DNA sequence: AAAAGTCCCAACCGCAACCCC
DNA sequence: GGGGGTTGCGGTTGGGACTTT
C-alpha cells in the first residue's frame, strides 16, 4: 500500500524518480535514515539526504525523523491530561503548534495540530462555542468510545504506519524488506540498536 | 454486500526566520 | 549589509481506514 502510493510517482519516469522521491516512506528508507542518523547524528538535512543515499529532500528527511522516527517520539492516544494542556495552551498561544508541542514531551507539532483540527476544533465549532472545557468534556466522552474503538481496537487491518502506532511491539518481525507489508516498529529498531554494529 | 460518506493522519507546500560566508 | 542556503513552522491535501446507509 505504501508502495502503491509510491508507484504513482514512479509513473513519471525512472530517472526523474531517482532524483527525488515523494509520498509515503518505505521501510527501507526509514531504515536508511535511522541507521544514518544513528551513525552520524543529525546534521545538515540536504547533505544528510544525499550522503545517506536517500532520494528525498532534506526537508522530507527532517520531517520524517522529527515526526516519526525519533526514538523519543511518543505515539498513541492523547491522554486527557495532555488534551487539557493542549486546550489551555492553545487558548493562550493560538496555533503555535511547535510551542505547544514543546510542553508535551514526545509529542510533535504535527500530531498536536492534527489532533486539534480533527478532534477539538470540530467539537468547539459544533458546540457553537469556544468553550474549551465543554469541548473537552465532549471529547473525553468520545475518546473512551469511538476513538478508542477505531484506534485501539483497530477495526480493520491497520496500515504499515498505523499498526506501528497501535501495537508497536507485537508486530510481525521487522526488517522483512522485500514485501510491501512493512510491519515493523521504530521501537523495535531502537531496541535492536546493535543491529548496525556501531 | 456494496456504495457513499466521514474520519484521521502522514506528508507536502509555501513562507518566514535564521545562519553563514 | 547582502545573498544564498538551511531550518522551522503552520496550513493544506491525498488517500487509506472506518462507519453509515
PDB file of C-alpha atoms (C1' of nucleotides) in Angstrom:
ATOM      1  CA  UNK A   1       0.000   0.000   0.000  1.00  0.00           C
ATOM      2  CA  UNK A   2       2.801   2.296   0.804  1.00  0.00           C
ATOM      3  CA  UNK A   3       4.483   1.034  -2.296  1.00  0.00           C
ATOM      4  CA  UNK A   4       1.342   1.629  -4.237  1.00  0.00           C
ATOM      5  CA  UNK A   5       1.372   5.276  -3.417  1.00  0.00           C
ATOM      6  CA  UNK A   6       4.972   5.457  -4.421  1.00  0.00           C
ATOM      7  CA  UNK A   7       4.349   3.659  -7.620  1.00  0.00           C
ATOM      8  CA  UNK A   8       2.084   6.503  -8.572  1.00  0.00           C
ATOM      9  CA  UNK A   9       5.099   8.722  -8.507  1.00  0.00           C
ATOM     10  CA  UNK A  10       7.051   6.178 -10.417  1.00  0.00           C
ATOM     11  CA  UNK A  11       4.703   6.773 -13.240  1.00  0.00           C
ATOM     12  CA  UNK A  12       6.710   9.817 -14.166  1.00  0.00           C
ATOM     13  CA  UNK A  13       9.866   8.083 -15.251  1.00  0.00           C
ATOM     14  CA  UNK A  14      12.708   6.258 -13.674  1.00  0.00           C
ATOM     15  CA  UNK A  15      15.373   8.894 -13.964  1.00  0.00           C
ATOM     16  CA  UNK A  16      13.158  11.558 -12.583  1.00  0.00           C
ATOM     17  CA  UNK A  17      12.102   9.318  -9.761  1.00  0.00           C
ATOM     18  CA  UNK A  18      15.725   8.747  -8.938  1.00  0.00           C
ATOM     19  CA  UNK A  19      16.094  12.477  -8.487  1.00  0.00           C
ATOM     20  CA  UNK A  20      13.717  12.985  -5.641  1.00  0.00           C
ATOM     21  CA  UNK A  21      11.056  10.804  -4.181  1.00  0.00           C
ATOM     22  CA  UNK A  22       7.813  11.969  -2.664  1.00  0.00           C
ATOM     23  CA  UNK A  23       4.972  10.354  -0.844  1.00  0.00           C
ATOM     24  CA  UNK A  24       4.900   7.792   1.916  1.00  0.00           C
ATOM     25  CA  UNK A  25       8.169   6.496   3.246  1.00  0.00           C
ATOM     26  CA  UNK A  26       9.048   2.879   2.761  1.00  0.00           C
ATOM     27  CA  UNK A  27      10.551   0.693   5.425  1.00  0.00           C
ATOM     28  CA  UNK A  28      13.833   0.642   3.547  1.00  0.00           C
ATOM     29  CA  UNK A  29      14.015   4.406   3.547  1.00  0.00           C
ATOM     30  CA  UNK A  30      13.197   4.539   7.223  1.00  0.00           C
ATOM     31  CA  UNK A  31      15.957   2.081   7.959  1.00  0.00           C
ATOM     32  CA  UNK A  32      18.465   4.006   5.912  1.00  0.00           C
ATOM     33  CA  UNK A  33      17.580   7.225   7.662  1.00  0.00           C
ATOM     34  CA  UNK A  34      17.615   5.734  11.133  1.00  0.00           C
ATOM     35  CA  UNK A  35      20.875   3.973  10.505  1.00  0.00           C
ATOM     36  CA  UNK A  36      22.487   7.036   9.085  1.00  0.00           C
ATOM     37  CA  UNK A  37      21.471   9.252  11.951  1.00  0.00           C
ATOM     38  CA  UNK A  38      22.432   6.607  14.473  1.00  0.00           C
ATOM     39  CA  UNK A  39      25.908   6.568  12.994  1.00  0.00           C
ATOM     40  CA  UNK A  40      26.426  10.180  12.040  1.00  0.00           C
ATOM     41  CA  UNK A  41      23.883  12.124  14.002  1.00  0.00           C
ATOM     42  CA  UNK A  42      21.550  14.751  12.692  1.00  0.00           C
ATOM     43  CA  UNK A  43      23.152  17.299  10.518  1.00  0.00           C
ATOM     44  CA  UNK A  44      22.534  19.425   7.506  1.00  0.00           C
ATOM     45  CA  UNK A  45      19.495  17.709   6.163  1.00  0.00           C
ATOM     46  CA  UNK A  46      20.151  18.213   2.495  1.00  0.00           C
ATOM     47  CA  UNK A  47      23.622  16.753   2.863  1.00  0.00           C
ATOM     48  CA  UNK A  48      22.291  14.014   5.057  1.00  0.00           C
ATOM     49  CA  UNK A  49      19.742  13.005   2.476  1.00  0.00           C
ATOM     50  CA  UNK A  50      22.401  12.881  -0.205  1.00  0.00           C
ATOM     51  CA  UNK A  51      25.032  11.146   1.893  1.00  0.00           C
ATOM     52  CA  UNK A  52      22.612   8.567   3.137  1.00  0.00           C
ATOM     53  CA  UNK A  53      21.654   7.789  -0.417  1.00  0.00           C
ATOM     54  CA  UNK A  54      18.054   8.759   0.064  1.00  0.00           C
ATOM     55  CA  UNK A  55      16.407  10.234  -2.972  1.00  0.00           C
ATOM     56  CA  UNK A  56      14.497  12.586  -0.754  1.00  0.00           C
ATOM     57  CA  UNK A  57      14.711  16.244   0.022  1.00  0.00           C
ATOM     58  CA  UNK A  58      16.371  17.209   3.238  1.00  0.00           C
ATOM     59  CA  UNK A  59      13.103  18.684   4.263  1.00  0.00           C
ATOM     60  CA  UNK A  60      11.338  15.397   3.827  1.00  0.00           C
ATOM     61  CA  UNK A  61      14.014  13.570   5.812  1.00  0.00           C
ATOM     62  CA  UNK A  62      13.822  16.073   8.609  1.00  0.00           C
ATOM     63  CA  UNK A  63      10.071  15.825   8.797  1.00  0.00           C
ATOM     64  CA  UNK A  64      10.117  12.063   8.784  1.00  0.00           C
ATOM     65  CA  UNK A  65      12.720  11.960  11.503  1.00  0.00           C
ATOM     66  CA  UNK A  66      11.176  14.566  13.755  1.00  0.00           C
ATOM     67  CA  UNK A  67       7.600  13.431  13.413  1.00  0.00           C
ATOM     68  CA  UNK A  68       8.046   9.735  13.282  1.00  0.00           C
ATOM     69  CA  UNK A  69      11.409   8.085  13.609  1.00  0.00           C
ATOM     70  CA  UNK A  70      12.959   9.827  16.576  1.00  0.00           C
ATOM     71  CA  UNK A  71      13.282   7.396  19.469  1.00  0.00           C
ATOM     72  CA  UNK A  72      11.618   9.773  21.883  1.00  0.00           C
ATOM     73  CA  UNK A  73       8.533  10.289  19.808  1.00  0.00           C
ATOM     74  CA  UNK A  74       5.601   9.129  21.828  1.00  0.00           C
ATOM     75  CA  UNK A  75       2.730   7.702  19.878  1.00  0.00           C
ATOM     76  CA  UNK A  76      -0.754   6.590  20.668  1.00  0.00           C
ATOM     77  CA  UNK A  77      -3.725   8.241  22.229  1.00  0.00           C
ATOM     78  CA  UNK A  78      -3.506  11.689  23.673  1.00  0.00           C
ATOM     79  CA  UNK A  79      -4.258  11.410  27.354  1.00  0.00           C
ATOM     80  CA  UNK A  80      -6.925  13.556  28.989  1.00  0.00           C
ATOM     81  CA  UNK A  81      -4.164  15.419  30.788  1.00  0.00           C
ATOM     82  CA  UNK A  82      -2.411  16.141  27.534  1.00  0.00           C
ATOM     83  CA  UNK A  83      -5.662  17.146  25.964  1.00  0.00           C
ATOM     84  CA  UNK A  84      -6.377  19.587  28.737  1.00  0.00           C
ATOM     85  CA  UNK A  85      -2.924  21.014  28.404  1.00  0.00           C
ATOM     86  CA  UNK A  86      -3.294  21.389  24.656  1.00  0.00           C
ATOM     87  CA  UNK A  87      -6.514  23.260  25.133  1.00  0.00           C
ATOM     88  CA  UNK A  88      -5.076  25.550  27.748  1.00  0.00           C
ATOM     89  CA  UNK A  89      -2.003  26.279  25.714  1.00  0.00           C
ATOM     90  CA  UNK A  90      -3.973  26.780  22.538  1.00  0.00           C
ATOM     91  CA  UNK A  91      -6.233  29.205  24.346  1.00  0.00           C
ATOM     92  CA  UNK A  92      -3.131  31.054  25.433  1.00  0.00           C
ATOM     93  CA  UNK A  93      -0.956  30.868  22.337  1.00  0.00           C
ATOM     94  CA  UNK A  94      -3.257  30.062  19.433  1.00  0.00           C
ATOM     95  CA  UNK A  95      -1.911  27.948  16.596  1.00  0.00           C
ATOM     96  CA  UNK A  96       1.651  27.960  17.883  1.00  0.00           C
ATOM     97  CA  UNK A  97       1.859  24.214  17.460  1.00  0.00           C
ATOM     98  CA  UNK A  98       5.565  23.836  17.870  1.00  0.00           C
ATOM     99  CA  UNK A  99       5.455  25.907  21.010  1.00  0.00           C
ATOM    100  CA  UNK A 100       2.620  23.826  22.369  1.00  0.00           C
ATOM    101  CA  UNK A 101       4.403  20.634  21.373  1.00  0.00           C
ATOM    102  CA  UNK A 102       7.415  21.622  23.444  1.00  0.00           C
ATOM    103  CA  UNK A 103       5.237  21.483  26.519  1.00  0.00           C
ATOM    104  CA  UNK A 104       4.240  17.943  25.691  1.00  0.00           C
ATOM    105  CA  UNK A 105       7.353  15.788  25.697  1.00  0.00           C
ATOM    106  CA  UNK A 106       7.314  13.186  22.977  1.00  0.00           C
ATOM    107  CA  UNK A 107       4.513  14.806  21.052  1.00  0.00           C
ATOM    108  CA  UNK A 108       5.116  16.502  17.750  1.00  0.00           C
ATOM    109  CA  UNK A 109       3.631  19.703  16.478  1.00  0.00           C
ATOM    110  CA  UNK A 110       2.155  17.802  13.572  1.00  0.00           C
ATOM    111  CA  UNK A 111       0.444  15.359  15.867  1.00  0.00           C
ATOM    112  CA  UNK A 112      -0.965  18.091  18.063  1.00  0.00           C
ATOM    113  CA  UNK A 113      -2.077  20.086  15.068  1.00  0.00           C
ATOM    114  CA  UNK A 114      -3.839  17.079  13.605  1.00  0.00           C
ATOM    115  CA  UNK A 115      -5.355  16.274  16.941  1.00  0.00           C
ATOM    116  CA  UNK A 116      -6.637  19.757  17.368  1.00  0.00           C
ATOM    117  CA  UNK A 117      -8.100  20.006  13.927  1.00  0.00           C
ATOM    118  CA  UNK A 118      -9.751  16.600  13.856  1.00  0.00           C
ATOM    119  CA  UNK A 119     -10.966  16.291  17.398  1.00  0.00           C
ATOM    120  CA  UNK A 120     -11.123  19.523  19.268  1.00  0.00           C
ATOM    121  CA  UNK A 121     -11.744  22.231  16.740  1.00  0.00           C
ATOM    122  CA  UNK A 122     -14.608  20.309  15.272  1.00  0.00           C
ATOM    123  CA  UNK A 123     -16.230  19.922  18.636  1.00  0.00           C
ATOM    124  CA  UNK A 124     -15.713  23.503  19.595  1.00  0.00           C
ATOM    125  CA  UNK A 125     -17.370  24.565  16.371  1.00  0.00           C
ATOM    126  CA  UNK A 126     -20.100  22.023  16.662  1.00  0.00           C
ATOM    127  CA  UNK A 127     -20.882  23.226  20.128  1.00  0.00           C
ATOM    128  CA  UNK A 128     -21.091  26.703  18.647  1.00  0.00           C
ATOM    129  CA  UNK A 129     -18.876  27.943  21.340  1.00  0.00           C
ATOM    130  CA  UNK A 130     -15.250  28.439  22.054  1.00  0.00           C
ATOM    131  CA  UNK A 131     -15.739  26.853  25.423  1.00  0.00           C
ATOM    132  CA  UNK A 132     -12.745  24.576  25.653  1.00  0.00           C
ATOM    133  CA  UNK A 133     -13.917  22.854  28.776  1.00  0.00           C
ATOM    134  CA  UNK A 134     -17.140  21.973  27.095  1.00  0.00           C
ATOM    135  CA  UNK A 135     -15.379  20.691  24.046  1.00  0.00           C
ATOM    136  CA  UNK A 136     -13.097  18.694  26.238  1.00  0.00           C
ATOM    137  CA  UNK A 137     -15.939  17.049  28.055  1.00  0.00           C
ATOM    138  CA  UNK A 138     -17.460  16.039  24.771  1.00  0.00           C
ATOM    139  CA  UNK A 139     -14.152  14.809  23.528  1.00  0.00           C
ATOM    140  CA  UNK A 140     -13.380  12.861  26.659  1.00  0.00           C
ATOM    141  CA  UNK A 141     -16.588  11.006  26.218  1.00  0.00           C
ATOM    142  CA  UNK A 142     -15.781  10.214  22.640  1.00  0.00           C
ATOM    143  CA  UNK A 143     -12.211   9.188  23.296  1.00  0.00           C
ATOM    144  CA  UNK A 144     -13.460   6.459  25.543  1.00  0.00           C
ATOM    145  CA  UNK A 145     -15.843   5.220  22.919  1.00  0.00           C
ATOM    146  CA  UNK A 146     -15.499   5.828  19.243  1.00  0.00           C
ATOM    147  CA  UNK A 147     -11.928   6.922  19.201  1.00  0.00           C
ATOM    148  CA  UNK A 148     -10.761   4.112  21.360  1.00  0.00           C
ATOM    149  CA  UNK A 149     -12.610   1.746  19.160  1.00  0.00           C
ATOM    150  CA  UNK A 150     -11.067   2.929  15.999  1.00  0.00           C
ATOM    151  CA  UNK A 151      -7.573   3.247  17.271  1.00  0.00           C
ATOM    152  CA  UNK A 152      -7.024   0.754  19.997  1.00  0.00           C
ATOM    153  CA  UNK A 153      -9.309  -1.984  18.896  1.00  0.00           C
ATOM    154  CA  UNK A 154      -8.013  -1.296  15.447  1.00  0.00           C
ATOM    155  CA  UNK A 155     -11.022  -2.147  13.367  1.00  0.00           C
ATOM    156  CA  UNK A 156      -9.690  -3.289  10.055  1.00  0.00           C
ATOM    157  CA  UNK A 157      -6.133  -4.056   9.232  1.00  0.00           C
ATOM    158  CA  UNK A 158      -4.072  -1.037  10.030  1.00  0.00           C
ATOM    159  CA  UNK A 159      -1.594   0.353   7.605  1.00  0.00           C
ATOM    160  CA  UNK A 160       2.142  -0.051   7.982  1.00  0.00           C
ATOM    161  CA  UNK A 161       2.406   3.093   9.979  1.00  0.00           C
ATOM    162  CA  UNK A 162      -0.834   2.764  11.822  1.00  0.00           C
ATOM    163  CA  UNK A 163      -0.018  -0.702  13.062  1.00  0.00           C
ATOM    164  CA  UNK A 164       3.211   0.551  14.417  1.00  0.00           C
ATOM    165  CA  UNK A 165       1.394   3.124  16.439  1.00  0.00           C
ATOM    166  CA  UNK A 166      -1.262   0.966  17.904  1.00  0.00           C
ATOM    167  CA  UNK A 167       0.741  -2.059  18.783  1.00  0.00           C
ATOM    168  CA  UNK A 168       4.342  -1.408  18.045  1.00  0.00           C
ATOM    169  CA  UNK A 169       5.748  -4.307  19.965  1.00  0.00           C
ATOM    170  CA  UNK A 170       3.539  -7.145  18.935  1.00  0.00           C
ATOM    171  CA  UNK A 171       4.133  -6.841  15.271  1.00  0.00           C
ATOM    172  CA  UNK A 172       5.457  -9.127  12.677  1.00  0.00           C
ATOM    173  CA  UNK A 173       9.205  -9.418  12.625  1.00  0.00           C
ATOM    174  CA  UNK A 174      10.841  -6.255  11.464  1.00  0.00           C
ATOM    175  CA  UNK A 175      13.095  -5.773   8.517  1.00  0.00           C
ATOM    176  CA  UNK A 176      11.496  -8.120   6.103  1.00  0.00           C
ATOM    177  CA  UNK A 177      12.487  -5.776   3.407  1.00  0.00           C
ATOM    178  CA  UNK A 178      11.048  -7.391   0.390  1.00  0.00           C
ATOM    179  CA  UNK A 179       7.317  -7.041   0.686  1.00  0.00           C
ATOM    180  CA  UNK A 180       5.115  -4.056   0.959  1.00  0.00           C
ATOM    181  CA  UNK A 181       3.808  -5.399   4.233  1.00  0.00           C
ATOM    182  CA  UNK A 182       6.134  -3.152   6.057  1.00  0.00           C
ATOM    183  CA  UNK A 183       5.002  -4.012   9.532  1.00  0.00           C
ATOM    184  CA  UNK A 184       7.730  -3.187  11.964  1.00  0.00           C
ATOM    185  CA  UNK A 185       8.322  -0.619  14.605  1.00  0.00           C
ATOM    186  CA  UNK A 186      10.808   2.070  15.332  1.00  0.00           C
ATOM    187  CA  UNK A 187      10.770   0.827  18.884  1.00  0.00           C
ATOM    188  CA  UNK A 188      11.937  -2.492  17.545  1.00  0.00           C
ATOM    189  CA  UNK A 189      14.746  -0.816  15.786  1.00  0.00           C
ATOM    190  CA  UNK A 190      15.891   1.189  18.753  1.00  0.00           C
ATOM    191  CA  UNK A 191      15.764  -1.871  20.938  1.00  0.00           C
ATOM    192  CA  UNK A 192      17.944  -3.610  18.396  1.00  0.00           C
ATOM    193  CA  UNK A 193      20.453  -0.824  18.140  1.00  0.00           C
ATOM    194  CA  UNK A 194      23.264  -3.308  17.898  1.00  0.00           C
ATOM    195  CA  UNK A 195      21.829  -4.137  14.522  1.00  0.00           C
ATOM    196  CA  UNK A 196      24.168  -1.830  12.702  1.00  0.00           C
ATOM    197  CA  UNK A 197      27.155  -2.857  14.658  1.00  0.00           C
ATOM    198  CA  UNK A 198      28.453   0.525  15.646  1.00  0.00           C
TER     199      UNK A 198
ATOM    200  C1'  DA B   1     -22.738  -6.797   0.357  1.00  0.00           C
ATOM    201  C1'  DA B   2     -21.809  -2.634  -1.761  1.00  0.00           C
ATOM    202  C1'  DA B   3     -21.641   2.246  -2.134  1.00  0.00           C
ATOM    203  C1'  DA B   4     -21.249   6.633  -0.123  1.00  0.00           C
ATOM    204  C1'  DG B   5     -19.767   9.497   3.370  1.00  0.00           C
ATOM    205  C1'  DT B   6     -16.684  10.704   7.118  1.00  0.00           C
ATOM    206  C1'  DC B   7     -12.620  10.482   9.873  1.00  0.00           C
ATOM    207  C1'  DC B   8      -7.874  10.547  10.599  1.00  0.00           C
ATOM    208  C1'  DC B   9      -3.060  11.199   9.834  1.00  0.00           C
ATOM    209  C1'  DA B  10       1.345  11.244   7.178  1.00  0.00           C
ATOM    210  C1'  DA B  11       3.432  14.076   4.181  1.00  0.00           C
ATOM    211  C1'  DC B  12       3.783  18.073   1.156  1.00  0.00           C
ATOM    212  C1'  DC B  13       3.975  23.096   0.192  1.00  0.00           C
ATOM    213  C1'  DG B  14       4.988  27.857   0.798  1.00  0.00           C
ATOM    214  C1'  DC B  15       6.806  31.221   3.534  1.00  0.00           C
ATOM    215  C1'  DA B  16       9.497  33.427   7.082  1.00  0.00           C
ATOM    216  C1'  DA B  17      13.311  33.316  10.156  1.00  0.00           C
ATOM    217  C1'  DC B  18      17.834  32.146  10.873  1.00  0.00           C
ATOM    218  C1'  DC B  19      22.706  31.354   9.845  1.00  0.00           C
ATOM    219  C1'  DC B  20      26.962  31.624   7.494  1.00  0.00           C
ATOM    220  C1'  DC B  21      30.090  33.407   4.182  1.00  0.00           C
TER     221       DC B  21
ATOM    222  C1'  DG C   1      24.807  44.808   4.819  1.00  0.00           C
ATOM    223  C1'  DG C   2      23.515  41.383   1.231  1.00  0.00           C
ATOM    224  C1'  DG C   3      22.844  36.992  -0.778  1.00  0.00           C
ATOM    225  C1'  DG C   4      22.300  32.172  -0.694  1.00  0.00           C
ATOM    226  C1'  DG C   5      21.391  28.096   1.747  1.00  0.00           C
ATOM    227  C1'  DT C   6      19.103  25.777   5.619  1.00  0.00           C
ATOM    228  C1'  DT C   7      15.736  25.166   9.132  1.00  0.00           C
ATOM    229  C1'  DG C   8      11.304  25.654  11.387  1.00  0.00           C
ATOM    230  C1'  DC C   9       6.568  26.488  11.241  1.00  0.00           C
ATOM    231  C1'  DG C  10       1.682  26.457  10.051  1.00  0.00           C
ATOM    232  C1'  DG C  11      -1.678  25.372   6.594  1.00  0.00           C
ATOM    233  C1'  DT C  12      -3.325  22.093   3.418  1.00  0.00           C
ATOM    234  C1'  DT C  13      -4.029  17.845   0.908  1.00  0.00           C
ATOM    235  C1'  DG C  14      -4.288  12.872  -0.525  1.00  0.00           C
ATOM    236  C1'  DG C  15      -5.720   8.669   0.430  1.00  0.00           C
ATOM    237  C1'  DG C  16      -6.489   4.611   3.448  1.00  0.00           C
ATOM    238  C1'  DA C  17      -9.472   3.091   7.247  1.00  0.00           C
ATOM    239  C1'  DC C  18     -13.689   3.087   9.241  1.00  0.00           C
ATOM    240  C1'  DT C  19     -18.739   3.921   9.643  1.00  0.00           C
ATOM    241  C1'  DT C  20     -23.203   4.547   7.990  1.00  0.00           C
ATOM    242  C1'  DT C  21     -26.839   3.911   4.758  1.00  0.00           C
TER     243       DT C  21
END
